[in-house]
Short mmCIF file of C-alpha atoms and ligand atoms in Angstrom, two decimals:
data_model
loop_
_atom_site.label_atom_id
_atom_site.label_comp_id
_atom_site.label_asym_id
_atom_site.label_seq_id
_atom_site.Cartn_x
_atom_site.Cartn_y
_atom_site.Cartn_z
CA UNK A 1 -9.44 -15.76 18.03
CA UNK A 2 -10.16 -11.84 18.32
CA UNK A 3 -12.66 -10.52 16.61
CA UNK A 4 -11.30 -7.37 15.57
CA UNK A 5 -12.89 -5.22 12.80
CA UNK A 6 -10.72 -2.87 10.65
CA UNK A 7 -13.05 0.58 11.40
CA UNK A 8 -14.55 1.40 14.56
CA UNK A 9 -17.50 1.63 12.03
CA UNK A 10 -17.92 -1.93 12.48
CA UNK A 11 -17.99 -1.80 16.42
CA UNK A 12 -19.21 -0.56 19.97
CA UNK A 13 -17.06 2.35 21.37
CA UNK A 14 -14.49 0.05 23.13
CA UNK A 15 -12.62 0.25 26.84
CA UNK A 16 -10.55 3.37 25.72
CA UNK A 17 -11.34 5.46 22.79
CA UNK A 18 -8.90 7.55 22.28
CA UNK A 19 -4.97 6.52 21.82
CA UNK A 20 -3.92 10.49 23.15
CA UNK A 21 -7.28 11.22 24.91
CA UNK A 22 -5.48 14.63 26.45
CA UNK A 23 -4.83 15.80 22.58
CA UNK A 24 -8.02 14.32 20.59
CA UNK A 25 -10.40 16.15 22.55
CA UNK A 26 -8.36 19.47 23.24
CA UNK A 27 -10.72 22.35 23.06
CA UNK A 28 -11.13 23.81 19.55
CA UNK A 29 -9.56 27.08 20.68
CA UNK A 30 -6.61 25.62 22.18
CA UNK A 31 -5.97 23.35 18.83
CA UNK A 32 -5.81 27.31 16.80
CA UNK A 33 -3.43 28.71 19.31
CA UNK A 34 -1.25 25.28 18.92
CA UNK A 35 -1.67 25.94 15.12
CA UNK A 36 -0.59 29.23 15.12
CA UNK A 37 1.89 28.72 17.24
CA UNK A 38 3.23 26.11 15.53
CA UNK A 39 2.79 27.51 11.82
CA UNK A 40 5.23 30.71 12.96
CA UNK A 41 7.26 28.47 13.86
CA UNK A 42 7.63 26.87 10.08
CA UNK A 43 7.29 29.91 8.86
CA UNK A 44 10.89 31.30 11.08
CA UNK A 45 12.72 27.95 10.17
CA UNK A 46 11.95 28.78 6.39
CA UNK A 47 13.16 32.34 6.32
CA UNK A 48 15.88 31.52 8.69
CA UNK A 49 17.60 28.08 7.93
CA UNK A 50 16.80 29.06 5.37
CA UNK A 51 14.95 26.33 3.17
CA UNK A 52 15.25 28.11 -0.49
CA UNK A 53 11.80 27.02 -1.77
CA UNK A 54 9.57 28.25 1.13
CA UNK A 55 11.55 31.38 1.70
CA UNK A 56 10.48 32.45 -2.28
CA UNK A 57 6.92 31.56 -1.53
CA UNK A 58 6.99 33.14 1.37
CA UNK A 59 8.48 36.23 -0.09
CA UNK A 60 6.55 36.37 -2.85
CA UNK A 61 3.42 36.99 -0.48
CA UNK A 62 5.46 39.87 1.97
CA UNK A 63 5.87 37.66 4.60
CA UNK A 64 9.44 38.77 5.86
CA UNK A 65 9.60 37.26 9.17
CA UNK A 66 7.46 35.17 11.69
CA UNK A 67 5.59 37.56 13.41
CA UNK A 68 3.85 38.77 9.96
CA UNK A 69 1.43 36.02 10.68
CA UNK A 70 -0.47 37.26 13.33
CA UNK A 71 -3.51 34.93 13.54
CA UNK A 72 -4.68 31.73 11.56
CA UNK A 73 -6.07 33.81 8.55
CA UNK A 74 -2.28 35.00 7.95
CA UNK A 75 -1.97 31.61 6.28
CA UNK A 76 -4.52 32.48 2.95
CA UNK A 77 -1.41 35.19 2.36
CA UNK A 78 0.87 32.43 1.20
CA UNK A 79 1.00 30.77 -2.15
CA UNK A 80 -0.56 27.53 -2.62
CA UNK A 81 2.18 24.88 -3.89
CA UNK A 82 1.42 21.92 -6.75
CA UNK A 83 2.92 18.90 -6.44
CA UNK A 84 4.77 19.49 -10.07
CA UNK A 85 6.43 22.77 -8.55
CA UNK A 86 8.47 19.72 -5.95
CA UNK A 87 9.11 17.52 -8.83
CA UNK A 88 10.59 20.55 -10.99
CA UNK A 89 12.82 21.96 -7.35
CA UNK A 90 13.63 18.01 -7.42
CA UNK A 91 14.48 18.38 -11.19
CA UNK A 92 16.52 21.71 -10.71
CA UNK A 93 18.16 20.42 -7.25
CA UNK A 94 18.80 17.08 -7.70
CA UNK A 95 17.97 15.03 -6.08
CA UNK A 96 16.25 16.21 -3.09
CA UNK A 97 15.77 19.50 -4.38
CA UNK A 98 15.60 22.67 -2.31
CA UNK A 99 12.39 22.06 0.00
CA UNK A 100 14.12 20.31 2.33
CA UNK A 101 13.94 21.80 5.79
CA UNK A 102 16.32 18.67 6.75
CA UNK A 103 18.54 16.80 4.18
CA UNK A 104 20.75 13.80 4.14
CA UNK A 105 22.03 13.89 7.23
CA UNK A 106 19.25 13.33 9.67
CA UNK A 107 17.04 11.10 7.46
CA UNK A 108 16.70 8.15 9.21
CA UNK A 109 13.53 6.64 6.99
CA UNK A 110 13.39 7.40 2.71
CA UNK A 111 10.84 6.53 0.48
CA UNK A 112 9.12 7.40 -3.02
CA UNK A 113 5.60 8.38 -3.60
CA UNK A 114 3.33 5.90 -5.25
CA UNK A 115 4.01 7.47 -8.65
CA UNK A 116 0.19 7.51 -9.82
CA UNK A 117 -0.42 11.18 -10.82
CA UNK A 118 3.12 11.06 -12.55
CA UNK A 119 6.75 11.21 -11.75
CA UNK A 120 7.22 9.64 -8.21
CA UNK A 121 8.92 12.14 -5.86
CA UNK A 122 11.46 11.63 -2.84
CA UNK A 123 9.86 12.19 0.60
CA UNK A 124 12.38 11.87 3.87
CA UNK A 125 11.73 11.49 7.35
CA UNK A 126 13.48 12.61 10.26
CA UNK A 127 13.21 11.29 13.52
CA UNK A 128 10.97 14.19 14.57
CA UNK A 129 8.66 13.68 11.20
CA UNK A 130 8.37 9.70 12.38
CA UNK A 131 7.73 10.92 15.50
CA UNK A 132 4.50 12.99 14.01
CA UNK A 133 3.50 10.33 11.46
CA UNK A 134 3.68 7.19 13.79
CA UNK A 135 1.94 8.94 16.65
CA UNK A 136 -0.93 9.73 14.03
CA UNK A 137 -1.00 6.50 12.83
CA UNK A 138 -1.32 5.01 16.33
CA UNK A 139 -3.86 7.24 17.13
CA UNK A 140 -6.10 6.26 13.90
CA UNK A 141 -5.75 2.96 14.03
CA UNK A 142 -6.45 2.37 17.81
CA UNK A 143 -9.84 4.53 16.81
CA UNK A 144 -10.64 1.30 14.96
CA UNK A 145 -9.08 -1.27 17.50
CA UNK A 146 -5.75 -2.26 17.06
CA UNK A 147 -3.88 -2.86 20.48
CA UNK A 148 -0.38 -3.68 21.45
CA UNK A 149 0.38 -7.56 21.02
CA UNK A 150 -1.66 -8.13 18.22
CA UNK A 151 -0.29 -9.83 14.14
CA UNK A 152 -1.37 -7.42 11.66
CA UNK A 153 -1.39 -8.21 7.74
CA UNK A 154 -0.78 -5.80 5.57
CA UNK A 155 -0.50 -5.62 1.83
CA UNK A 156 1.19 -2.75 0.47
CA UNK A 157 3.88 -2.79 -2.25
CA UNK A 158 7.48 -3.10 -1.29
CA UNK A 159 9.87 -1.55 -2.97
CA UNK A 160 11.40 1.92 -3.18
CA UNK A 161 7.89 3.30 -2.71
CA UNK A 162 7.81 4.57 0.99
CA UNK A 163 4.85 1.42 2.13
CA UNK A 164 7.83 1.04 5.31
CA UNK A 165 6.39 3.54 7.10
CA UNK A 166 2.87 1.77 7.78
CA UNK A 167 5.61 -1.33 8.76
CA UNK A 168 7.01 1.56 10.89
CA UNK A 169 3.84 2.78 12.26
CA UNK A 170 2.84 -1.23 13.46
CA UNK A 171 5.89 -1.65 15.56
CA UNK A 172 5.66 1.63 17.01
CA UNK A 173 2.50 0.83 18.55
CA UNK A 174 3.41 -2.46 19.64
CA UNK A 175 1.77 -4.50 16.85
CA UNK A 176 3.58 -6.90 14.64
CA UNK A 177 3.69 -6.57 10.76
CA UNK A 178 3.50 -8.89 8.82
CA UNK A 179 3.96 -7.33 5.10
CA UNK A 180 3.07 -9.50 2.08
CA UNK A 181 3.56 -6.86 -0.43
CA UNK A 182 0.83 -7.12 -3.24
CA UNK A 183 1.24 -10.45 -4.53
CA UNK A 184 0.62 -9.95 -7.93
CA UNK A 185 1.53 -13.23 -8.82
CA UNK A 186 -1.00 -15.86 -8.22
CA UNK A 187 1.89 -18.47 -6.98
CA UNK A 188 2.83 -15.69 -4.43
CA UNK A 189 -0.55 -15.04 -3.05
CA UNK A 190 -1.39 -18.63 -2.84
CA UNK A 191 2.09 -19.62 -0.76
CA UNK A 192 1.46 -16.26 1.20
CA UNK A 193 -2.28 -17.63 2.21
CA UNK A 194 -1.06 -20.63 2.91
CA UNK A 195 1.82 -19.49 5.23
CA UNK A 196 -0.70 -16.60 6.67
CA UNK A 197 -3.01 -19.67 7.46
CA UNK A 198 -0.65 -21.38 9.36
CA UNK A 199 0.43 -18.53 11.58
CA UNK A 200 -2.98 -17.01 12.22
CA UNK A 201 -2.49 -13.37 12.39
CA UNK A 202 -5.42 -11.05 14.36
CA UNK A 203 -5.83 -8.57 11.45
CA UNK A 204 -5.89 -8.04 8.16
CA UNK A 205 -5.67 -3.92 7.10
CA UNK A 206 -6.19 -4.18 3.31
CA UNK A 207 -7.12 -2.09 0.70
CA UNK A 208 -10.63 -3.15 -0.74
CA UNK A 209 -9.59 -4.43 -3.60
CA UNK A 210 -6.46 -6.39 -2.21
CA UNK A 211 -8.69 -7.87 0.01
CA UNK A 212 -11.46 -8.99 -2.21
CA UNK A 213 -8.49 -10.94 -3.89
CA UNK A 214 -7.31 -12.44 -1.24
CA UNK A 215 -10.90 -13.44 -0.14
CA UNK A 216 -11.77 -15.09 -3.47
CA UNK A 217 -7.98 -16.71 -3.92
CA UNK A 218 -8.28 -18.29 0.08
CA UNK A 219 -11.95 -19.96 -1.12
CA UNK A 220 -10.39 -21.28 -4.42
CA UNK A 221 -7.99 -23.33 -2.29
CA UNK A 222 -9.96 -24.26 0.08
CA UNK A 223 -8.18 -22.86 3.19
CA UNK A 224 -9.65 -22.86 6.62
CA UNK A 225 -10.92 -19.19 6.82
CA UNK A 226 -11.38 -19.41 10.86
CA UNK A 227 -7.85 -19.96 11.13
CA UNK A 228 -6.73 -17.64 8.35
CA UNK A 229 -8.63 -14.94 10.28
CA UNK A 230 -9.57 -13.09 6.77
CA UNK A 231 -13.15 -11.66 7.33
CA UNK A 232 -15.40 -12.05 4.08
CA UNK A 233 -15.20 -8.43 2.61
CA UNK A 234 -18.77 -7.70 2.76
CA UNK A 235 -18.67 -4.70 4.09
CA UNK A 236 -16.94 -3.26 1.54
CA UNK A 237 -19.07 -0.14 0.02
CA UNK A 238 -17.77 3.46 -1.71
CA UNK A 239 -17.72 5.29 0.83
CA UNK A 240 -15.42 3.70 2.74
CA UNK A 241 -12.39 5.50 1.16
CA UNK A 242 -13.62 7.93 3.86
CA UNK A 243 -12.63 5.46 6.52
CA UNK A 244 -9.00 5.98 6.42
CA UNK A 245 -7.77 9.20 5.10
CA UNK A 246 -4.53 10.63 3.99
CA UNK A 247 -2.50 12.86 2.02
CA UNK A 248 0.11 11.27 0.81
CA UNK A 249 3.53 10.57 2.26
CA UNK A 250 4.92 14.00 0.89
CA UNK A 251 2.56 15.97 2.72
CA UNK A 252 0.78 13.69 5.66
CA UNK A 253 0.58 9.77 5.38
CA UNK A 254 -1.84 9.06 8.34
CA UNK A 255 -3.82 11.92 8.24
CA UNK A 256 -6.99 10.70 10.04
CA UNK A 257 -9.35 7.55 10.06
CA UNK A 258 -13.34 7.86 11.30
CA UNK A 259 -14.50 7.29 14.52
CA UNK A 260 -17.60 4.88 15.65
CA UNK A 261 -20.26 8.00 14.35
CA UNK A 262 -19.07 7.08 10.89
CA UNK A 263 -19.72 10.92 10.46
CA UNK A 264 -16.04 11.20 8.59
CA UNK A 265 -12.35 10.60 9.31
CA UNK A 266 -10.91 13.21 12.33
CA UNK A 267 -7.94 15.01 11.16
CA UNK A 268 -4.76 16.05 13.72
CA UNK A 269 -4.92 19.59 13.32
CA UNK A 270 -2.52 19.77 15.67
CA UNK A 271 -0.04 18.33 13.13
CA UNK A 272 -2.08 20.31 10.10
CA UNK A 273 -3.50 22.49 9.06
CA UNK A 274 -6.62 21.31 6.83
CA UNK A 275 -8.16 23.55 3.88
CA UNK A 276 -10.47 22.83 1.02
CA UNK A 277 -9.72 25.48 -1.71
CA UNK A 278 -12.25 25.91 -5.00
CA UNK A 279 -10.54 24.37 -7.71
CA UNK A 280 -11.71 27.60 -9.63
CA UNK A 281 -11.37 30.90 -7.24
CA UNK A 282 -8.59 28.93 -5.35
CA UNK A 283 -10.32 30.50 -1.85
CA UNK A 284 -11.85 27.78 0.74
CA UNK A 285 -14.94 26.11 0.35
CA UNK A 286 -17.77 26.84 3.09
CA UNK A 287 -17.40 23.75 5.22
CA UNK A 288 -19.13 20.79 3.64
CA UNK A 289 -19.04 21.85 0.32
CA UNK A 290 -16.46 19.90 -2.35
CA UNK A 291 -12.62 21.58 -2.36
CA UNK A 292 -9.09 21.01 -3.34
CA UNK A 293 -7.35 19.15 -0.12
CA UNK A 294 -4.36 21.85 0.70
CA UNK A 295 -2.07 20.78 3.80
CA UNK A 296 0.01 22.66 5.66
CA UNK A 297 2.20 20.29 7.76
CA UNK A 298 3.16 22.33 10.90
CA UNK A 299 5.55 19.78 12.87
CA UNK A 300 7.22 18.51 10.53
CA UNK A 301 11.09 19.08 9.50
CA UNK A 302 10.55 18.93 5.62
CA UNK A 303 7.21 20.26 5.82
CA UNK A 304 5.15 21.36 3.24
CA UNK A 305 2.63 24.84 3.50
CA UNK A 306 -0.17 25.22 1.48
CA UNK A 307 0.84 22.02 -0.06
CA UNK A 308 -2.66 21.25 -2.77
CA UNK A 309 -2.63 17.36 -3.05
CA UNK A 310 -5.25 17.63 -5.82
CA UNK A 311 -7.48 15.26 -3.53
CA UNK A 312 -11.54 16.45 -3.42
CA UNK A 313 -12.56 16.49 0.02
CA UNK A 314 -15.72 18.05 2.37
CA UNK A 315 -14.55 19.41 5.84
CA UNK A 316 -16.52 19.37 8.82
CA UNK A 317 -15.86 21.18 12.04
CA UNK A 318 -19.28 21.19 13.84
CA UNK A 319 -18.32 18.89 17.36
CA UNK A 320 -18.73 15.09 17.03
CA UNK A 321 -20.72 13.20 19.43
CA UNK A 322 -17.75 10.87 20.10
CA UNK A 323 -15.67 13.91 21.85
CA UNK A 324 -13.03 14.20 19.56
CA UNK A 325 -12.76 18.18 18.85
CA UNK A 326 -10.70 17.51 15.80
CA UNK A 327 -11.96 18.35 12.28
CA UNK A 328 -13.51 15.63 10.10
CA UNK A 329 -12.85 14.96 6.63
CA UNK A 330 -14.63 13.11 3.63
CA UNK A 331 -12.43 11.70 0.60
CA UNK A 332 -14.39 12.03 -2.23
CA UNK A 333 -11.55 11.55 -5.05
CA UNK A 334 -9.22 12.52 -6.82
CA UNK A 335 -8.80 15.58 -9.19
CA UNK A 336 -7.16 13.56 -11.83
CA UNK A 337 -10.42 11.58 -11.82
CA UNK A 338 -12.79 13.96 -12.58
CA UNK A 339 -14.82 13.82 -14.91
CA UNK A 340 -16.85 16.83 -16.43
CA UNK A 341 -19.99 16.42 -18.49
CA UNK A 342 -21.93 19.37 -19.28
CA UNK A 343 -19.59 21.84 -17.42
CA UNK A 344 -20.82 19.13 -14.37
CA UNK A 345 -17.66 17.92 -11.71
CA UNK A 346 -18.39 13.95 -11.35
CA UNK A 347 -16.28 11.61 -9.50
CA UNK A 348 -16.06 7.69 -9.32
CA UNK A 349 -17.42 7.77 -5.61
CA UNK A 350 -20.53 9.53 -7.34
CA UNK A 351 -20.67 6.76 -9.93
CA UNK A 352 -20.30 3.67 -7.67
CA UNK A 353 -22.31 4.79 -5.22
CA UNK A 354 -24.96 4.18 -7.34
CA UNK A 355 -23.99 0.89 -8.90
CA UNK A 356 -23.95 0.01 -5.38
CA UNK A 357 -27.32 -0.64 -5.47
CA UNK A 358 -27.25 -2.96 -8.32
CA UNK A 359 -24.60 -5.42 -7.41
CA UNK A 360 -24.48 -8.66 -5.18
CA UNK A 361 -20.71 -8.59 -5.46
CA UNK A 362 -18.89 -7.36 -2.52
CA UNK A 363 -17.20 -5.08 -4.82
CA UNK A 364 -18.05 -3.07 -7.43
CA UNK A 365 -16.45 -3.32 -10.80
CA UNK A 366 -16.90 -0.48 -13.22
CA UNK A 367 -14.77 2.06 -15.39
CA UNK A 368 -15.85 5.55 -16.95
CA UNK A 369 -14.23 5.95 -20.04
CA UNK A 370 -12.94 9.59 -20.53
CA UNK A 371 -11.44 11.26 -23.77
CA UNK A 372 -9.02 12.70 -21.89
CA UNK A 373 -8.40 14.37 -18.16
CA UNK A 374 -10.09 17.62 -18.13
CA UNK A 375 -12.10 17.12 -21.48
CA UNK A 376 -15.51 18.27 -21.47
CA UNK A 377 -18.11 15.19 -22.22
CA UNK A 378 -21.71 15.51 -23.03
CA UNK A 379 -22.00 11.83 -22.17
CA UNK A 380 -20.90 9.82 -19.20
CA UNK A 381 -20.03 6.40 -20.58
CA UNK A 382 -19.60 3.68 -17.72
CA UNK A 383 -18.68 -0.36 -18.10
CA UNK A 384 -20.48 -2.09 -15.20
CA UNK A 385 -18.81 -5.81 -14.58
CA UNK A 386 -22.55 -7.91 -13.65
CA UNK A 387 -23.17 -11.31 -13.78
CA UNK A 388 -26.28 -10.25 -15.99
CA UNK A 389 -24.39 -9.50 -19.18
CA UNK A 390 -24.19 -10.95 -22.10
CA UNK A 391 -27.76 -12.80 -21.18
CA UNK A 392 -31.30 -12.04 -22.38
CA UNK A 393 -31.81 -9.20 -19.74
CA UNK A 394 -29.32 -7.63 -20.14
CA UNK A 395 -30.29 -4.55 -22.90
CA UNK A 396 -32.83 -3.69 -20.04
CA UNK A 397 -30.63 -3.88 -16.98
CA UNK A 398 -28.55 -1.40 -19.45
CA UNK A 399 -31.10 0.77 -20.02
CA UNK A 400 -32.70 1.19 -16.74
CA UNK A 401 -29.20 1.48 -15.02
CA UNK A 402 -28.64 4.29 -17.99
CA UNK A 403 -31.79 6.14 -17.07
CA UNK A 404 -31.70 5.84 -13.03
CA UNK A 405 -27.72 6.83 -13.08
CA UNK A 406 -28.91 10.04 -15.44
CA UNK A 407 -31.71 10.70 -13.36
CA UNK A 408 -29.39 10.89 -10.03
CA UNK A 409 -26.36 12.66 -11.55
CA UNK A 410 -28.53 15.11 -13.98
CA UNK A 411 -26.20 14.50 -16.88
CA UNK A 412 -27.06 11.90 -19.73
CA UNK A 413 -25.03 8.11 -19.02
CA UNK A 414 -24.88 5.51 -20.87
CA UNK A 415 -24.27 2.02 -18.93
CA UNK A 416 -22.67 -1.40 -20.80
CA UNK A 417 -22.74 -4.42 -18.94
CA UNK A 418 -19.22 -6.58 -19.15
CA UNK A 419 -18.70 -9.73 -17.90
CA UNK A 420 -16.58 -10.71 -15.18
CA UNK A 421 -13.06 -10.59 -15.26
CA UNK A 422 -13.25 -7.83 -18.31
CA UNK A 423 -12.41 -4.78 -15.49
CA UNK A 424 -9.03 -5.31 -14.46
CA UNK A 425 -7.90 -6.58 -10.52
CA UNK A 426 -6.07 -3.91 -9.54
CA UNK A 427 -4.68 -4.64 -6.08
CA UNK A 428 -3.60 -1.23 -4.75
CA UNK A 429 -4.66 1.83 -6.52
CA UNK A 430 -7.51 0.73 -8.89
CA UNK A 431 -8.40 2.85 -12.25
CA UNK A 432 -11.89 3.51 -12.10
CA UNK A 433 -11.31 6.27 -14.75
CA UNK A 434 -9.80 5.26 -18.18
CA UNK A 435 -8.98 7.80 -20.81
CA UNK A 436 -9.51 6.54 -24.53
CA UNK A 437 -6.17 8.46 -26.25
ZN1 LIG B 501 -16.02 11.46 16.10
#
């Protein structure tokens, strides 16, 4: 059997370390002229195809032809783009709308976004944009040890949403998928085990929460866990979402994953180009400091420029002892899932990093209940899923959990203790955040 963790995290630098050695550890200064050169050329296919959508934009900040971007800073000139300005060109174009630097013809792969900050959109792929996002993908997963030859698991949902791609990513480097879907029937997930435990695969790559499931339903029925392969997901803590990082299969699916400093995931810049804006002032954040996530996607066919995926990231560019010159990236949320108290920007990953500390479970249960998505609170109110409640103790497990999360976050909480089961098992995209109207 190989022992194969997900996240080079988890292991020793191994024989090679880098999938495209000659391109992860380019010199910094060469990655800005490939940018550059690169983003002109975007910029020359929108004004000259020319792809409606990013000519306006780029009109609308006087850039009239490739050579008015002269160096990297060029880019702050144009306007940043929402993901409801695609869905309305969708709307007003249907049904790819007018962003498209390639259309129907040439699309060999289609797919939907997930859908979970509102209408789902179309994203398609030419050969050259499979080309970008496989390559990627290669590259991040061999960081955490995937090789040719070996079964992979993985348990994304089927369907019209665009999940094919990871398939697509596998087989390009020479692995082979094995795709369950999510199983959100128990009957399915019990005759997938079983099935999964006949065949042995190498690797499972599952989202926490899919594979705490799948841990606890393979123990229920007894299955041999040696041959099933499935690690016990112990490892599992908040700041993992860091591990693998992306944004999105409209902008950049396999944006980076984090090398064996678990100092962040590395990001191809020379595929994007990374920003973190100020959710208030809309300019970049110094490096380090929380921002917007905006992409610019600069070797793509439908690419996107200035693209803000509403994600809350930290960028870091100081060099990384591994040797990989490439930007690093932290995932701290989501924008939808802020929550403000006091005026005060708090995210789940600030939440659950502290309930960390008070659970045995190898993953952490909890919701913050919001009045509604950009509300101001002068309470944070979090459910807590603990084997505790319910039981004598628990008032004081409530209170001191209520005083040390207020203490750490400087805003007042409130914690209530629910028993298990009470926080729904989400398998893909869990809601940490629930609004009450
Ligand atoms: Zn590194």
């Amino acid at each position: 059997m190989i022992d194969l963790p997900l996240f080079a995290r988890h292991v020793k630098p191994v024989e090679k370390s880098f999938y495209q050695p000659e391109i992860q550890t380019m010199p910094v200064d060469n990655i800005k002229q490939l940018q550059l050169e690169r983003l002109k050329n975007q910029v020359r296919a929108a004004l000259e195809k020319p792809i409606p959508f990013w000519k306006r934009k780029l009109e609308e900040s006087g850039i009239q032809s490739a050579d008015d971007i002269r160096s990297l800073d060029d880019l702050s000139r144009i306007p940043v783009t929402f993901k409801d300005e695609l869905r309305e060109s969708e709307r007003l174009h249907p049904p790819f709308g007018d962003y498209r630097g390639v259309g129907r013809e040439g699309t060999l792969k289609i797919g939907t976004t997930s859908g979970s900050t509102g209408v789902p959109t179309t994203t398609l792929w030419t050969k050259n944009d499979l080309e970008a996002e496989y390559m990627a993908g290669a590259r991040n997963y061999w960081r955490g040890g995937l090789r040719p030859g070996m079964w992979i698991v993985h348990a994304h949902p089927l369907g019209i949403y665009g999940s094919s791609l990871f398939t697509g990513m596998l087989e390009y480097m020479g692995t082979c998928p094995i795709t369950t879907g999510i199983c959100k029937e128990e009957a399915e997930l019990e005759s997938v085990l079983r099935y999964l435990e006949k065949i042995s695969p190498d690797y499972f790559t599952l989202f926490p929460t899919s594979h705490a499931r799948f841990y606890e339903k393979a123990l229920e029925l007894g299955l041999d866990l040696d041959k099933l392969n499935l690690p016990e997901p112990s490892t599992v803590w908040p700041e993992a979402q860091t591990d693998s990082v992306s944004s999105g299969i409209d902008a950049f699916a396999f944006l980076g994953t984090v090398c064996h400093e678990n100092n962040g995931a590395h990001v191809h810049e020379d595929l994007v180009i990374l920003e973190a804006l100020d959710p208030v002032t809309g300019n970049p954040v110094p490096d380090g400091e929380r921002g917007q996530l905006t992409i610019s996607t600069i070797t793509k066919d439908n690419f996107v420029l200035r693209y803000n995926v509403e994600d809350i990231v930290r960028i870091y560019r100081d060099p990384c002892p591994c040797g990989e010159t490439h930007a690093r990236m932290f995932f701290d949320g989501r924008e939808k899932d802020v929550i403000k108290v006091n005026n005060k920007r708090i995210l789940p990953l600030d939440v659950e990093t502290l309930l960390n500390k008070y659970t045995d479970s190898s993953i952490i249960r909890y919701q913050i209940l919001r009045k509604k998505k950009g509300a101001d609170h002068d309470l944070l109110r979090v459910r807590f899923e603990h084997a505790k409640a319910g039981t004598a103790e628990a008032d004081s497990i409530q209170t001191q959990l209520s005083n040390n999360l207020s203490d750490a976050l400087h805003v007042p909480v409130t914690v209530e203790l629910v028993a298990s089961d009470v926080i729904p098992r989400d398998t893909f995209k869990p809601m940490w955040v629930v609004d009450e109207i």
